[in-house]
Amino acid sequence: MKPNRFYSAFLLAGLVTLAGCASTPPARIEINLVAMNDFHGNLEPSKFTHTGADGQKVTVLAGGINAVASAVHAWRAQDPELVLVGAGDLVGGTPALSSMWNDEPTINALNMLGMNFSSVGNHEFDSGRIELLRKQHGGCQTPRADKACKLAPDFGGAKFAYLGANVIDKATGKPFLPAWRIEEVRGVKVGFVGAVLRGTPLLVLASGIEGLEFADEAESINRVLPEMKAAGATVFVVLIHEGGTTTEPFDKKNCSQLKGPIVDISKKLDPAVRLVVSGHTHTGFLCKVDGRTITQAEYAGHVLSRIKLTVDPKTRALRDIDVNNVIVKDGDYPVVPAVSEYLATVKQRSAAALARPVGRLAVRSVDRRLNPAGESPLGGLVADAVLAATRPHGADIGLINSAGVRKELDSSADGVVTYGQVQAVLPFANTLVVMELTGRQLVEMLEMQWVRDGVDARHTMLQVSKNFTYQWDFARPRGSRVVPGSLMLNGQPVIADKVYRVAANNFLAEGGDGFPIFKQVPKRETGVVDLDAFIDYLAGGALSQPAAFAAPAPRIVRLN
């Protein structure tokens, strides 16, 4: 029997229609990113304080590698092609649980999370370029051989790529690290380009970055965009370790009050860049600047940025960006057993060393927060320890940079302080240096505390030992804020032409934190490590003798 020609025609039309439906492209392509910044090796959760919906302050335990891993694992289950990225300072300035092993536990844990890319941060250079390359590529050869490959006999390095378009090797004129990488997601080539603040040389040891140049961030990013386009990228994401601040809530969408260096950098970027993932300022925000989205996710893993990119399926161009900052806490998502077991192993290997008592405090906690004059109780305590350790080397004054004091100093209920608690305060293990400055140069040194544009002056204040005092007046112009004749040492006026010996860490001695005067003066190494000096000072000879700490008379007095 012959087939009905009408039925055949109908069947053929239906097949054509079905085939057409099968080949119709989706209305949109969605690409999911998760971003973190300034993790600083916080493998365990810590306090995160924010303003709740009712306007009241809320403090929760958040972050830590277990919580971060649980969230990322759950979100990746929803989207297996999710891309995890960072904006620098994933390591460095870390608690003892990570730093005592040269931050190898943090790199290993981030590998377990499936980190894809991160910009390099200034803290990745804390131990110099050689150690940074070891963290990237693995191995045990490093200037910090006392800590490397001690947790395990080998170290494989980061499986994710550190990116730095503006970190230039002077010998070759080329980027020291890869400038960019492309990740193909659902057929879309997404280009990730990294950069770090060009002021990095002010924040790290000069000897550790010798031979490197930190170029303009926006110019460096724009310069490599043609390369990325030639490689097929149609969507561009900047990962940059530089940031800003805003008074708006960390999770407010399209915030508009963002200020700081990242704003100027963003305005200079090529229009093809519509998303900037930032770091460095430890401030959560989801802002818009001239139509460009700029994000940051707090620090220590307290918050993760969830970013959804909507892409045109035909042109592969970015249509829309949706961002959310999400607090992550233990228990929010199912535990990832492998990560939890790894953390338990690290803690077990570290427990004895971290729990070793090293001193006793007369108070439960010593605060590192600066008062309006720029002084903190903990900063003064550390400066006193610096002086005590270097008096045999002729020191007259002890100093510590405020940013070098990383955590409050806590103790147990009976006042006992452990090695882990002290090491969290001074994680860099810098050596102490004694430098010779005249009284006139001491004034010049103090005036340098207020020369960095766009930085709260209190954050650059030097903490001084209790035998050294002075006054300053913010109403006076830069370069003359120190009140004339106010400098006193051991109760006596500082004499302009007399030479004084100042003890500080080698970071300051190399001109770090914006104090170039220290590079110009005679100095000598003491071989004393700041952490050891602090431990010795707290011990005071016996645990039963509390460290000399009470509410001190002001060392730094602000008049206006």
XYZ file of C-alpha atoms in Angstrom:
560
model
C 0.000 0.000 0.000
C 1.287 3.388 -0.922
C 1.822 5.820 1.938
C -0.543 8.735 2.175
C 1.256 11.632 0.588
C -0.403 14.097 2.947
C 0.718 12.110 5.998
C 4.235 11.867 4.573
C 4.371 15.597 4.019
C 3.116 16.217 7.561
C 5.666 13.801 9.022
C 8.500 15.431 7.071
C 7.459 18.899 8.231
C 7.403 17.668 11.833
C 10.882 16.231 11.580
C 12.181 19.468 10.093
C 10.555 21.390 12.939
C 12.072 19.084 15.570
C 15.475 19.337 13.968
C 15.133 23.091 13.975
C 14.239 23.063 17.677
C 17.234 20.872 18.470
C 19.622 23.309 16.830
C 18.085 26.508 18.231
C 20.651 28.168 20.484
C 19.660 28.996 24.077
C 18.284 32.440 24.803
C 21.273 33.110 27.034
C 24.379 31.482 28.460
C 25.001 31.749 32.203
C 28.495 31.540 33.670
C 28.969 31.317 37.436
C 32.001 32.625 39.281
C 32.868 32.596 42.973
C 35.450 35.105 44.168
C 37.449 35.470 47.366
C 40.236 37.794 48.451
C 42.580 38.335 51.377
C 42.100 34.854 52.802
C 45.449 35.274 54.603
C 45.651 31.594 55.455
C 42.735 31.707 57.884
C 42.137 27.985 57.873
C 39.876 28.251 60.911
C 36.780 30.438 61.315
C 37.035 33.844 62.978
C 34.749 36.647 64.107
C 32.930 38.667 61.466
C 30.965 41.725 62.535
C 28.464 43.388 60.231
C 25.295 45.453 60.372
C 22.135 43.382 60.244
C 18.902 44.205 58.457
C 17.612 45.845 61.660
C 20.594 48.196 61.762
C 22.179 46.441 64.742
C 25.721 45.074 64.844
C 25.895 41.296 64.452
C 28.971 39.171 65.182
C 29.254 35.621 63.891
C 31.959 33.014 63.461
C 32.519 32.810 59.726
C 35.068 31.772 57.155
C 37.731 29.132 57.536
C 38.571 26.528 54.953
C 35.810 24.098 55.986
C 33.039 26.664 55.515
C 34.505 27.957 52.262
C 34.973 24.455 50.879
C 31.428 23.451 51.849
C 29.916 26.471 50.100
C 32.007 26.114 46.951
C 31.319 22.363 46.777
C 27.568 22.918 47.108
C 27.524 25.640 44.469
C 29.655 23.571 42.132
C 27.162 20.737 42.487
C 24.596 23.166 41.056
C 27.002 24.180 38.283
C 29.958 21.852 37.600
C 31.529 24.530 35.387
C 31.694 27.114 38.197
C 34.993 29.062 38.210
C 36.668 29.900 41.549
C 38.941 32.950 41.482
C 40.918 35.062 43.939
C 42.115 38.637 44.199
C 45.372 38.108 46.064
C 46.744 37.805 49.611
C 45.522 34.243 49.835
C 48.651 33.629 51.914
C 50.924 35.853 53.973
C 50.123 37.567 57.252
C 48.633 34.236 58.273
C 47.791 32.617 61.620
C 50.317 30.190 63.025
C 48.408 27.115 61.837
C 49.409 28.038 58.286
C 52.499 30.221 58.651
C 54.425 27.763 60.811
C 54.410 25.485 57.747
C 55.308 28.290 55.324
C 51.652 28.512 54.230
C 51.810 25.140 52.494
C 48.552 24.037 54.221
C 46.687 26.981 52.722
C 47.957 26.338 49.193
C 47.083 22.650 49.527
C 43.608 23.482 50.828
C 42.926 25.926 47.996
C 43.980 23.219 45.563
C 41.364 20.953 47.131
C 38.754 23.671 46.562
C 39.557 23.697 42.854
C 40.795 27.292 42.765
C 41.275 28.294 39.104
C 43.090 31.642 39.124
C 44.113 34.432 41.472
C 45.838 37.729 41.075
C 49.009 37.929 43.088
C 48.793 40.116 46.202
C 51.449 42.082 48.013
C 51.577 39.442 50.763
C 52.474 36.759 48.246
C 55.814 38.624 48.061
C 56.388 38.644 51.850
C 59.179 36.085 51.609
C 60.411 37.290 48.224
C 60.107 36.308 44.592
C 61.890 32.961 45.017
C 59.430 31.773 47.652
C 56.496 32.981 45.555
C 57.691 30.873 42.637
C 58.033 27.895 44.991
C 54.443 28.365 46.132
C 53.405 28.368 42.475
C 55.537 25.504 41.200
C 56.357 23.493 44.330
C 59.601 22.107 45.706
C 61.587 22.698 48.860
C 64.224 25.225 47.744
C 63.511 28.508 49.510
C 65.120 31.169 51.708
C 62.727 29.929 54.437
C 64.145 26.413 54.530
C 63.401 26.195 58.260
C 59.691 25.917 57.440
C 59.498 24.490 53.918
C 58.470 20.869 53.380
C 58.233 20.214 57.118
C 54.534 19.364 57.113
C 55.176 16.806 54.355
C 58.459 15.814 52.670
C 57.379 17.292 49.358
C 55.251 20.229 48.261
C 53.581 20.311 44.867
C 52.746 24.023 44.737
C 49.566 25.733 43.622
C 47.504 23.976 40.983
C 45.888 27.328 40.240
C 47.684 30.098 38.382
C 48.856 33.308 40.025
C 48.425 36.207 37.571
C 50.223 39.553 37.512
C 50.155 41.652 34.344
C 51.878 44.608 36.000
C 54.691 42.721 37.772
C 57.569 43.126 35.342
C 60.929 41.366 35.399
C 63.415 44.148 34.681
C 65.881 41.704 33.136
C 63.450 40.615 30.417
C 60.924 43.436 30.318
C 58.177 40.807 30.468
C 55.694 39.900 33.195
C 57.286 37.930 36.013
C 54.092 35.876 36.284
C 51.516 35.000 33.630
C 49.495 38.127 32.868
C 46.305 36.306 31.881
C 44.607 32.993 31.340
C 41.490 31.900 29.448
C 38.863 29.521 30.782
C 36.300 28.171 28.332
C 32.880 27.812 29.963
C 29.884 26.557 27.957
C 31.649 27.458 24.762
C 32.486 30.997 25.919
C 36.141 31.955 26.305
C 36.442 34.055 29.465
C 39.694 35.940 29.876
C 41.029 36.501 33.401
C 43.787 39.099 33.834
C 45.545 39.761 37.141
C 47.286 42.749 38.708
C 48.551 43.908 42.095
C 48.739 47.413 43.495
C 51.687 49.294 42.067
C 52.567 50.403 45.618
C 53.646 46.871 46.533
C 57.312 47.914 46.966
C 56.217 50.026 49.947
C 54.666 46.982 51.603
C 57.268 44.228 51.233
C 60.978 43.691 51.781
C 62.920 45.524 49.099
C 65.511 42.737 48.910
C 62.774 40.170 48.215
C 61.536 41.919 45.065
C 64.876 43.061 43.698
C 64.752 43.073 39.900
C 60.983 43.491 39.741
C 58.997 46.541 38.680
C 55.357 47.170 39.590
C 53.815 49.100 36.717
C 50.585 51.070 36.382
C 47.701 48.665 36.934
C 45.238 49.901 34.290
C 47.877 50.417 31.611
C 49.222 46.908 32.161
C 45.750 45.360 31.973
C 44.810 47.304 28.838
C 48.089 46.359 27.186
C 47.333 42.625 27.263
C 43.683 42.791 26.213
C 44.554 42.516 22.480
C 46.441 39.298 23.236
C 43.416 37.892 25.023
C 41.091 38.890 22.189
C 43.437 37.288 19.663
C 43.215 34.087 21.724
C 39.431 34.157 21.372
C 38.304 35.742 24.646
C 35.011 37.615 24.401
C 34.363 38.197 28.127
C 36.988 39.845 30.332
C 37.374 39.710 34.123
C 39.984 41.693 36.044
C 41.343 40.151 39.248
C 43.219 42.893 41.066
C 44.743 43.215 44.496
C 43.816 46.830 45.054
C 40.593 48.162 46.455
C 38.545 50.857 48.060
C 36.084 51.508 50.844
C 32.447 52.448 51.261
C 30.144 53.070 54.189
C 27.434 50.998 52.491
C 26.643 47.414 53.616
C 28.909 44.665 52.321
C 25.977 42.999 50.553
C 24.217 46.047 49.079
C 23.861 45.646 45.342
C 24.927 48.469 43.040
C 26.441 50.496 45.868
C 27.476 53.940 44.704
C 29.725 55.440 47.384
C 32.921 53.553 46.589
C 36.121 55.521 47.120
C 39.796 54.686 46.855
C 42.446 53.676 44.300
C 40.284 51.041 42.605
C 37.889 53.743 41.385
C 40.572 55.595 39.427
C 41.999 52.342 38.091
C 38.570 51.199 36.946
C 37.878 54.438 35.105
C 41.034 53.949 33.021
C 40.239 50.394 31.942
C 39.278 49.458 28.405
C 35.460 49.448 27.950
C 35.653 45.733 27.152
C 36.262 45.129 30.862
C 32.948 45.228 32.721
C 33.791 43.222 35.841
C 36.539 43.974 38.367
C 37.121 41.607 41.306
C 39.183 43.529 43.859
C 40.989 42.961 47.152
C 43.492 44.486 49.581
C 41.178 46.744 51.595
C 39.354 43.922 53.430
C 36.022 45.614 52.716
C 32.980 43.912 51.246
C 31.117 45.759 48.491
C 29.168 45.276 45.265
C 29.491 48.646 43.558
C 28.922 50.258 40.193
C 31.369 52.819 38.810
C 30.505 54.310 35.432
C 28.525 51.200 34.551
C 31.316 48.806 35.531
C 30.792 46.290 38.355
C 33.443 46.222 41.097
C 33.302 43.606 43.868
C 35.191 42.665 46.998
C 34.464 39.924 49.538
C 35.763 41.067 52.926
C 38.666 38.853 54.118
C 39.545 35.573 55.889
C 36.854 33.762 53.890
C 34.082 35.400 55.926
C 32.293 36.309 52.696
C 32.352 34.922 49.163
C 31.188 36.820 46.087
C 28.774 34.865 43.878
C 28.839 36.318 40.378
C 26.555 35.343 37.484
C 27.543 36.453 33.992
C 24.866 36.396 31.305
C 26.346 36.045 27.822
C 24.754 36.446 24.389
C 24.825 32.982 22.744
C 25.388 34.385 19.264
C 27.971 37.117 19.796
C 29.485 35.624 22.974
C 29.418 39.161 24.397
C 28.622 39.889 28.042
C 25.041 41.062 28.519
C 24.569 41.310 32.267
C 26.289 40.811 35.637
C 24.519 39.795 38.836
C 26.519 39.739 42.090
C 25.854 38.742 45.690
C 28.116 38.754 48.736
C 27.312 35.751 50.901
C 28.480 35.099 54.466
C 29.784 31.532 54.799
C 29.670 29.688 58.109
C 30.208 26.144 59.305
C 26.966 24.218 59.012
C 25.523 26.239 56.143
C 26.328 23.436 53.693
C 27.397 19.786 54.017
C 30.993 19.266 55.092
C 33.513 18.256 52.433
C 35.163 15.228 54.125
C 38.511 15.474 52.341
C 38.984 19.119 53.341
C 37.796 18.544 56.891
C 40.152 15.587 57.309
C 43.066 17.573 55.900
C 42.433 20.450 58.322
C 42.244 17.987 61.218
C 45.594 16.520 60.185
C 47.239 19.958 60.048
C 45.806 20.866 63.452
C 46.973 17.584 64.958
C 50.494 18.094 63.585
C 50.511 21.668 64.899
C 48.803 21.241 68.243
C 51.810 20.748 70.504
C 53.774 23.680 69.089
C 50.818 26.067 69.062
C 49.705 25.193 72.579
C 53.136 25.715 74.170
C 52.806 28.380 76.897
C 55.187 31.282 76.362
C 54.046 33.950 78.810
C 51.335 35.402 80.935
C 49.288 38.563 80.610
C 47.740 40.614 83.367
C 44.715 41.147 81.091
C 42.607 38.792 78.962
C 43.328 40.539 75.644
C 45.532 43.327 74.338
C 43.930 45.416 71.603
C 45.691 46.374 68.368
C 43.137 49.017 67.370
C 44.554 52.517 67.076
C 43.174 55.429 69.046
C 42.709 58.856 67.374
C 46.347 59.689 68.094
C 47.483 56.578 66.224
C 48.537 54.497 69.220
C 47.474 50.997 70.272
C 48.119 49.076 73.495
C 49.453 46.056 71.600
C 51.618 48.153 69.290
C 53.232 49.752 72.328
C 53.782 46.364 73.941
C 55.529 45.035 70.825
C 57.656 48.196 70.540
C 58.714 47.725 74.177
C 59.724 44.148 73.363
C 61.746 45.353 70.365
C 63.640 47.785 72.571
C 64.240 45.227 75.331
C 65.694 42.729 72.845
C 67.986 45.241 71.161
C 69.325 47.160 74.161
C 72.402 44.889 74.144
C 72.958 46.173 70.591
C 72.828 49.787 71.730
C 69.204 50.623 70.892
C 67.628 53.708 72.445
C 64.129 53.482 70.904
C 61.950 50.581 69.757
C 59.551 50.848 66.801
C 57.003 48.638 65.044
C 54.823 49.450 62.024
C 51.107 49.284 62.829
C 50.375 46.998 59.868
C 52.982 44.524 61.127
C 50.810 43.771 64.169
C 48.273 41.425 62.585
C 45.984 40.193 65.399
C 44.952 41.063 68.928
C 46.921 39.241 71.605
C 44.524 36.950 73.445
C 45.147 34.776 76.475
C 43.338 32.009 78.317
C 41.116 32.603 81.332
C 44.134 32.479 83.655
C 46.173 34.833 81.454
C 48.454 32.238 79.856
C 49.541 33.064 76.306
C 50.479 30.317 73.849
C 52.945 30.306 70.993
C 50.083 30.184 68.503
C 48.483 33.303 69.973
C 51.754 35.247 69.924
C 52.717 34.065 66.455
C 49.379 35.317 65.121
C 50.395 38.808 66.253
C 53.774 38.741 64.473
C 53.536 36.140 61.678
C 56.288 37.468 59.401
C 59.318 36.471 61.507
C 61.198 39.640 60.593
C 64.660 40.258 62.003
C 65.427 43.356 64.056
C 67.827 46.035 62.848
C 69.417 48.907 64.773
C 69.695 52.175 62.827
C 71.383 55.480 63.630
C 69.330 58.663 63.210
C 69.924 62.182 64.430
C 67.228 63.972 66.385
C 66.465 65.969 63.260
C 66.022 62.736 61.284
C 63.699 61.387 63.964
C 61.379 64.305 63.281
C 61.680 63.676 59.531
C 60.856 60.003 60.169
C 57.699 60.901 62.086
C 56.565 63.359 59.412
C 56.610 60.494 56.881
C 53.600 59.012 58.676
C 51.308 61.471 56.866
C 52.630 61.553 53.293
C 50.687 58.716 51.642
C 47.689 60.029 49.711
C 44.387 58.234 50.087
C 45.458 56.353 53.232
C 44.100 56.990 56.719
C 47.070 58.542 58.497
C 46.456 56.427 61.573
C 47.165 53.257 59.593
C 50.705 54.424 58.844
C 51.543 55.411 62.405
C 54.654 53.923 63.955
C 54.211 52.354 67.365
C 56.914 53.526 69.758
C 58.495 52.223 72.962
C 57.328 53.742 76.233
C 60.508 55.770 76.784
C 59.840 57.865 73.637
C 57.012 60.409 73.392
C 55.942 63.236 71.108
C 52.986 65.398 70.073
C 51.466 66.033 66.659
C 48.848 68.382 65.260
C 46.728 67.340 62.265
C 45.695 70.964 61.711
C 49.251 71.771 60.693
C 50.327 71.183 57.052
C 52.086 68.029 55.916
C 55.762 68.113 56.680
C 55.328 70.074 59.897
C 52.757 68.175 61.941
C 55.171 67.126 64.683
C 54.993 69.777 67.401
C 58.436 71.427 67.672
C 60.281 70.528 70.851
C 57.815 67.788 71.815
C 60.102 64.790 71.234
C 61.239 63.319 74.543
C 63.466 60.306 75.230
C 63.672 59.003 78.769
C 62.129 62.266 79.936
C 64.744 64.421 78.224
C 64.305 66.563 75.080
C 65.622 65.025 71.864
C 68.553 67.051 70.541
C 68.565 67.813 66.796
C 72.245 66.981 66.143
C 72.613 64.067 68.539
C 72.688 60.518 67.139
C 70.138 58.031 68.485
C 69.873 54.310 67.818
C 66.458 53.115 66.679
C 65.482 49.432 66.542
C 62.866 48.199 64.049
C 62.155 45.194 61.870
C 64.034 44.693 58.611
C 60.891 45.536 56.637
C 60.964 49.089 57.972
C 64.746 49.175 57.746
C 64.472 48.652 53.987
C 62.087 51.592 53.647
C 58.835 49.639 53.903
C 55.445 51.215 54.629
C 56.596 54.504 53.133
C 59.637 55.308 55.300
C 62.497 55.783 52.809
C 64.594 57.576 55.421
C 65.539 54.213 56.905
C 67.290 53.241 53.662
C 69.615 56.238 54.006
C 70.983 55.763 57.533
C 73.735 53.554 59.006
C 72.382 50.260 60.321
C 73.407 46.873 61.600
C 71.606 43.561 61.811
C 71.066 42.045 65.249
C 70.032 38.538 64.207
C 67.109 38.780 66.636
C 63.699 37.712 65.265
C 60.803 39.962 66.281
C 58.654 36.996 67.330
C 61.400 35.649 69.592
C 61.880 39.104 71.085
C 58.168 39.365 71.860
C 58.018 35.888 73.383
C 61.015 36.635 75.601
C 59.440 39.882 76.716
C 56.124 38.246 77.579
C 57.831 35.413 79.438
C 59.523 37.861 81.774
C 61.675 35.043 83.111
C 58.788 32.856 84.354
C 55.170 32.165 83.490
C 54.123 33.174 86.981
C 55.308 36.722 86.352
C 52.815 38.643 84.179
C 54.227 40.805 81.438
C 54.456 44.462 82.399
C 51.212 45.721 80.967
C 48.838 48.305 82.327
C 47.018 51.311 80.924
C 50.079 53.347 79.933
C 50.563 57.065 79.817
C 50.135 58.287 76.228
C 53.272 58.028 74.129
C 51.730 59.772 71.144
C 49.596 62.852 71.801
C 47.383 64.378 69.122
C 46.441 68.024 69.589
C 43.929 68.366 66.723
